[in-house]
Coordinates of N, CA and C in Angstrom, one line a residue:
M192 N 99.0 90.8 157.6 CA 98.8 91.3 156.3 C 97.5 92.2 156.3
N193 N 97.6 93.3 155.6 CA 96.5 94.2 155.4 C 95.9 94.1 154.0
Y194 N 94.8 93.4 154.0 CA 94.1 93.2 152.6 C 93.3 94.3 152.2
N195 N 93.2 95.4 153.0 CA 92.3 96.6 152.6 C 93.1 97.5 151.7
I196 N 94.4 97.3 151.5 CA 95.2 98.1 150.6 C 95.3 97.5 149.3
V197 N 95.0 98.2 148.2 CA 95.2 97.7 146.9 C 95.8 98.8 146.1
N198 N 96.5 98.4 145.0 CA 97.1 99.4 144.2 C 96.1 100.1 143.3
E199 N 96.2 101.4 143.2 CA 95.3 102.1 142.3 C 95.9 102.1 140.9
I200 N 95.1 101.8 139.9 CA 95.5 101.8 138.5 C 95.1 103.1 137.9
K201 N 96.1 103.8 137.3 CA 95.8 105.1 136.6 C 96.1 104.9 135.1
L202 N 95.1 105.1 134.2 CA 95.3 105.1 132.8 C 95.0 106.4 132.2
S203 N 95.8 106.8 131.2 CA 95.5 108.1 130.6 C 95.6 108.0 129.1
Y204 N 94.9 108.9 128.4 CA 95.0 109.1 126.9 C 94.6 110.5 126.6
S205 N 95.3 111.1 125.8 CA 95.0 112.5 125.5 C 95.0 112.7 124.0
R206 N 94.0 113.4 123.4 CA 94.0 113.7 122.0 C 94.7 115.0 121.7
K207 N 95.3 115.6 122.7 CA 96.0 116.9 122.5 C 97.1 116.7 121.5
G208 N 97.2 117.6 120.5 CA 98.3 117.5 119.6 C 98.0 116.6 118.4
N209 N 96.9 115.8 118.4 CA 96.7 114.9 117.3 C 96.4 115.6 116.0
A210 N 97.0 115.2 115.0 CA 96.7 115.7 113.7 C 95.3 115.2 113.2
D211 N 94.7 115.9 112.4 CA 93.4 115.5 111.8 C 93.6 114.6 110.6
K212 N 94.1 113.4 110.8 CA 94.5 112.5 109.7 C 93.6 111.3 109.6
T213 N 93.1 111.1 108.3 CA 92.3 110.0 108.0 C 93.0 109.2 107.0
V214 N 93.0 107.9 107.2 CA 93.7 107.0 106.2 C 92.7 106.3 105.4
M215 N 93.0 106.2 104.1 CA 92.1 105.6 103.1 C 92.7 104.5 102.3
S216 N 94.0 104.3 102.4 CA 94.6 103.2 101.6 C 95.9 102.7 102.3
S217 N 96.4 101.6 101.8 CA 97.6 101.1 102.4 C 98.8 102.0 102.3
Y218 N 98.8 102.8 101.2 CA 99.8 103.8 101.0 C 99.7 104.9 102.1
D219 N 98.5 105.4 102.4 CA 98.3 106.4 103.4 C 98.9 105.8 104.8
V220 N 98.5 104.6 105.0 CA 98.9 103.9 106.3 C 100.4 103.8 106.3
S221 N 101.0 103.3 105.2 CA 102.5 103.2 105.2 C 103.2 104.5 105.5
E222 N 102.7 105.6 105.0 CA 103.3 106.9 105.2 C 103.2 107.4 106.6
V223 N 102.1 107.1 107.3 CA 101.9 107.4 108.7 C 102.9 106.6 109.5
F224 N 103.0 105.3 109.3 CA 104.0 104.5 110.0 C 105.5 105.0 109.7
R225 N 105.7 105.2 108.4 CA 107.1 105.6 108.0 C 107.6 106.8 108.7
A226 N 106.6 107.8 109.0 CA 107.0 109.0 109.7 C 107.4 108.7 111.2
H227 N 107.0 107.6 111.7 CA 107.3 107.3 113.1 C 108.6 106.4 113.2
F228 N 109.0 105.8 112.1 CA 110.3 105.0 112.2 C 111.4 106.0 112.0
D229 N 112.5 105.7 112.7 CA 113.7 106.4 112.6 C 114.4 106.0 111.2
A230 N 114.5 106.9 110.3 CA 115.0 106.5 108.9 C 116.4 105.9 109.0
E231 N 117.2 106.3 110.0 CA 118.5 105.7 110.1 C 118.5 104.4 110.8
Q232 N 117.4 103.9 111.4 CA 117.3 102.7 112.1 C 116.5 101.6 111.3
I233 N 115.7 102.0 110.3 CA 114.8 101.1 109.7 C 115.5 99.9 109.1
D234 N 116.7 100.1 108.6 CA 117.5 98.9 108.1 C 118.4 98.3 109.1
Y235 N 118.3 98.7 110.4 CA 119.2 98.2 111.4 C 118.5 97.2 112.4
K236 N 117.3 97.6 112.9 CA 116.7 96.8 113.9 C 115.2 96.8 113.7
E237 N 114.5 95.7 114.1 CA 113.1 95.6 113.9 C 112.3 96.3 115.0
S238 N 111.2 97.0 114.6 CA 110.3 97.6 115.5 C 108.9 97.2 115.1
F239 N 107.9 97.3 116.1 CA 106.5 96.9 115.8 C 105.7 98.0 116.4
Y240 N 104.7 98.6 115.6 CA 103.8 99.6 116.0 C 102.4 99.2 115.8
A241 N 101.5 99.9 116.5 CA 100.1 99.8 116.3 C 99.5 101.2 116.0
L242 N 98.6 101.2 115.1 CA 97.9 102.5 114.8 C 96.4 102.2 115.1
Y243 N 95.8 103.2 115.8 CA 94.5 103.1 116.3 C 93.6 104.1 115.6
L244 N 92.4 103.6 115.1 CA 91.5 104.4 114.3 C 90.1 104.4 114.9
D245 N 89.3 105.4 114.6 CA 87.9 105.5 114.9 C 87.1 104.8 113.8
Q246 N 85.8 104.9 113.9 CA 84.9 104.2 112.9 C 85.1 104.8 111.5
K247 N 85.6 106.0 111.4 CA 85.7 106.7 110.0 C 87.2 106.6 109.6
N248 N 88.0 105.8 110.2 CA 89.4 105.6 109.8 C 90.2 106.9 110.1
K249 N 89.7 107.7 111.1 CA 90.5 108.8 111.5 C 91.5 108.3 112.6
V250 N 92.7 108.7 112.5 CA 93.8 108.3 113.4 C 93.6 108.8 114.7
L251 N 93.5 107.9 115.7 CA 93.4 108.3 117.1 C 94.8 108.4 117.8
G252 N 95.7 107.5 117.3 CA 97.0 107.5 117.9 C 97.8 106.4 117.4
I253 N 99.1 106.4 117.7 CA 100.1 105.4 117.3 C 100.9 105.0 118.5
K254 N 101.2 103.7 118.7 CA 102.0 103.3 119.8 C 103.1 102.3 119.3
K255 N 104.3 102.6 119.8 CA 105.4 101.6 119.6 C 105.2 100.4 120.5
I256 N 105.0 99.2 120.0 CA 104.7 98.1 120.8 C 106.0 97.4 121.3
S257 N 107.0 97.3 120.4 CA 108.3 96.7 120.8 C 109.4 97.2 119.8
E258 N 110.6 97.0 120.2 CA 111.8 97.2 119.4 C 112.8 96.2 119.9
C259 N 113.4 95.5 119.0 CA 114.3 94.4 119.5 C 115.6 94.3 118.6
G260 N 115.7 93.1 118.0 CA 116.9 92.8 117.3 C 116.8 93.0 115.8
I261 N 117.8 92.4 115.2 CA 118.0 92.5 113.7 C 117.0 91.8 112.9
S262 N 116.5 90.7 113.4 CA 115.6 89.8 112.6 C 114.3 89.5 113.3
S263 N 114.0 90.1 114.4 CA 112.8 89.8 115.1 C 112.5 90.8 116.2
T264 N 111.3 90.9 116.6 CA 110.9 91.7 117.8 C 109.7 90.9 118.5
L265 N 109.7 91.0 119.8 CA 108.7 90.4 120.6 C 107.4 91.2 120.6
V266 N 106.3 90.7 120.3 CA 105.0 91.4 120.3 C 104.1 90.8 121.3
D267 N 103.7 91.6 122.3 CA 102.7 91.2 123.3 C 101.4 91.7 122.9
V268 N 100.5 90.8 122.5 CA 99.2 91.1 121.9 C 98.4 91.9 123.0
R269 N 98.6 91.7 124.2 CA 97.9 92.4 125.3 C 98.2 93.9 125.2
I270 N 99.4 94.2 124.9 CA 99.8 95.6 124.8 C 99.1 96.3 123.6
V271 N 99.0 95.5 122.5 CA 98.3 96.1 121.3 C 96.9 96.3 121.7
M272 N 96.2 95.4 122.4 CA 94.8 95.6 122.7 C 94.6 96.6 123.8
Q273 N 95.6 96.8 124.7 CA 95.5 97.8 125.7 C 95.4 99.2 125.1
G274 N 96.2 99.4 124.1 CA 96.2 100.7 123.4 C 94.9 101.0 122.8
A275 N 94.3 100.0 122.1 CA 93.0 100.1 121.5 C 91.9 100.4 122.5
L276 N 91.9 99.7 123.6 CA 90.9 100.0 124.6 C 91.1 101.4 125.2
L277 N 92.3 101.8 125.5 CA 92.6 103.0 126.1 C 92.1 104.2 125.3
C278 N 92.2 104.2 124.0 CA 91.8 105.3 123.1 C 90.4 105.1 122.5
N279 N 89.7 104.1 122.9 CA 88.4 103.8 122.4 C 88.4 103.6 120.9
A280 N 89.3 102.9 120.4 CA 89.5 102.6 119.0 C 88.4 101.7 118.5
S281 N 88.1 101.8 117.2 CA 87.2 100.8 116.5 C 88.1 99.9 115.7
A282 N 89.2 100.3 115.2 CA 90.1 99.5 114.3 C 91.5 99.7 114.7
I283 N 92.3 98.6 114.3 CA 93.7 98.6 114.5 C 94.4 98.2 113.2
I284 N 95.6 98.9 113.0 CA 96.5 98.5 111.9 C 97.8 98.4 112.5
V285 N 98.5 97.2 112.3 CA 99.8 97.0 112.8 C 100.9 97.1 111.7
C286 N 102.1 97.3 112.2 CA 103.2 97.5 111.2 C 104.5 97.1 111.9
H287 N 105.4 96.5 111.1 CA 106.8 96.3 111.5 C 107.7 96.4 110.3
N288 N 108.9 96.6 110.6 CA 109.9 96.7 109.5 C 110.7 95.5 109.3
H289 N 111.2 95.3 108.2 CA 112.2 94.2 107.9 C 113.5 94.8 107.5
P290 N 114.5 94.8 108.5 CA 115.8 95.4 108.2 C 116.5 94.7 107.0
S291 N 116.1 93.4 106.7 CA 116.8 92.7 105.6 C 116.4 93.3 104.3
G292 N 115.3 94.0 104.2 CA 114.9 94.6 102.9 C 113.9 93.6 102.2
N293 N 113.7 92.4 102.7 CA 112.8 91.4 102.2 C 111.4 91.7 102.6
L294 N 110.5 92.0 101.7 CA 109.1 92.3 102.0 C 108.2 91.1 102.3
K295 N 108.7 89.9 102.0 CA 107.8 88.7 102.2 C 107.6 88.4 103.7
P296 N 106.3 88.3 104.0 CA 106.0 88.0 105.4 C 106.6 86.6 105.9
S297 N 107.1 86.5 107.1 CA 107.6 85.3 107.6 C 106.5 84.5 108.2
R298 N 106.7 83.3 108.6 CA 105.7 82.5 109.3 C 105.3 83.2 110.6
E299 N 106.3 83.8 111.3 CA 106.1 84.5 112.5 C 105.2 85.7 112.3
D300 N 105.4 86.4 111.2 CA 104.6 87.6 110.9 C 103.1 87.1 110.7
I301 N 102.9 86.1 110.0 CA 101.6 85.6 109.8 C 100.9 85.1 111.1
K302 N 101.7 84.4 111.9 CA 101.2 83.9 113.2 C 100.8 85.1 114.1
I303 N 101.6 86.1 114.2 CA 101.3 87.2 115.1 C 100.1 88.0 114.6
T304 N 99.9 88.1 113.3 CA 98.8 88.7 112.7 C 97.5 88.0 113.1
E305 N 97.6 86.7 113.0 CA 96.4 85.8 113.4 C 96.1 86.0 114.9
K306 N 97.1 86.0 115.7 CA 96.9 86.2 117.2 C 96.2 87.6 117.5
I307 N 96.7 88.6 116.8 CA 96.1 89.9 117.0 C 94.7 90.0 116.5
K308 N 94.4 89.3 115.3 CA 93.0 89.3 114.8 C 92.1 88.6 115.7
E309 N 92.6 87.5 116.3 CA 91.8 86.7 117.2 C 91.4 87.5 118.5
A310 N 92.4 88.2 119.1 CA 92.2 89.0 120.2 C 91.2 90.2 119.9
A311 N 91.5 90.8 118.8 CA 90.7 91.9 118.4 C 89.2 91.5 118.1
K312 N 89.0 90.4 117.5 CA 87.6 89.9 117.3 C 86.9 89.7 118.6
F313 N 87.6 89.2 119.6 CA 87.0 88.9 120.9 C 86.6 90.3 121.5
L314 N 87.3 91.3 121.3 CA 87.1 92.6 121.9 C 86.3 93.6 121.0
D315 N 85.8 93.1 119.9 CA 85.1 93.8 118.9 C 85.9 95.0 118.2
F316 N 87.1 94.7 117.9 CA 87.9 95.6 117.1 C 88.1 95.0 115.7
S317 N 88.3 95.8 114.7 CA 88.6 95.3 113.4 C 90.1 95.5 113.2
V318 N 90.8 94.5 112.7 CA 92.2 94.6 112.2 C 92.1 94.8 110.7
L319 N 92.5 96.0 110.3 CA 92.3 96.4 108.9 C 93.5 96.0 108.1
D320 N 94.7 96.0 108.6 CA 95.9 95.7 107.8 C 97.1 95.4 108.7
H321 N 98.1 94.8 108.1 CA 99.4 94.6 108.7 C 100.4 95.0 107.6
I322 N 101.2 96.0 107.9 CA 102.1 96.6 106.9 C 103.5 96.2 107.3
I323 N 104.3 95.8 106.3 CA 105.7 95.5 106.5 C 106.5 96.6 105.7
L324 N 107.4 97.3 106.4 CA 108.1 98.4 105.8 C 109.6 98.0 105.6
T325 N 110.1 98.5 104.5 CA 111.6 98.5 104.3 C 111.9 100.0 104.1
S326 N 113.2 100.3 103.9 CA 113.5 101.7 103.7 C 113.0 102.3 102.4
E327 N 112.6 101.4 101.5 CA 112.1 102.0 100.2 C 110.7 101.6 99.8
H328 N 110.2 100.4 100.4 CA 108.9 99.9 99.9 C 108.1 99.5 101.1
Y329 N 106.9 99.0 100.8 CA 106.0 98.4 101.9 C 105.2 97.3 101.3
Y330 N 104.7 96.4 102.2 CA 103.9 95.2 101.9 C 102.7 95.4 102.7
S331 N 101.5 95.2 102.1 CA 100.2 95.2 102.8 C 99.6 93.9 102.8
F332 N 99.3 93.3 104.0 CA 98.7 92.0 104.1 C 97.3 92.1 103.4
L333 N 96.6 93.2 103.6 CA 95.3 93.4 103.0 C 95.3 93.4 101.5
D334 N 96.2 94.2 100.9 CA 96.4 94.4 99.5 C 96.7 93.0 98.8
E335 N 97.5 92.2 99.6 CA 98.0 90.9 99.0 C 97.1 89.8 99.3
G336 N 95.9 90.1 99.9 CA 94.9 89.0 100.2 C 95.2 88.1 101.4
H337 N 96.1 88.6 102.3 CA 96.4 87.8 103.5 C 95.7 88.2 104.8
L338 N 94.7 89.0 104.6 CA 94.0 89.5 105.8 C 92.5 89.3 105.7

């Protein structure tokens, strides 16, 4: 065995093409996320996104974390944090949709929010909100006092 050979890791992030968007409210955030959901799929299958912000709430980027089934999606917290580290974010906002149209957070929604908050705290990121989208409305964990 040759132990002198290791895999090189290449990471990249580009601000090319980024809009100059600053978010100031849960409504602003919901509109940014809504623009990234396929309107024809929002009532069909669940997806989970992360939005990365600088210290002034300027959007650095958005990343689809997962897309799965009708009533759930698997979220790997490490992937959420990886995106934040890669773009030198100060804050994170996460979002997923509920194809059922029910805006009430599930136990799993609350649990993943807590896991993301815990990981973010360790890495000195702020988790500003968790948005649940339906085709017509949104729910903000922050606005409803759950964050």
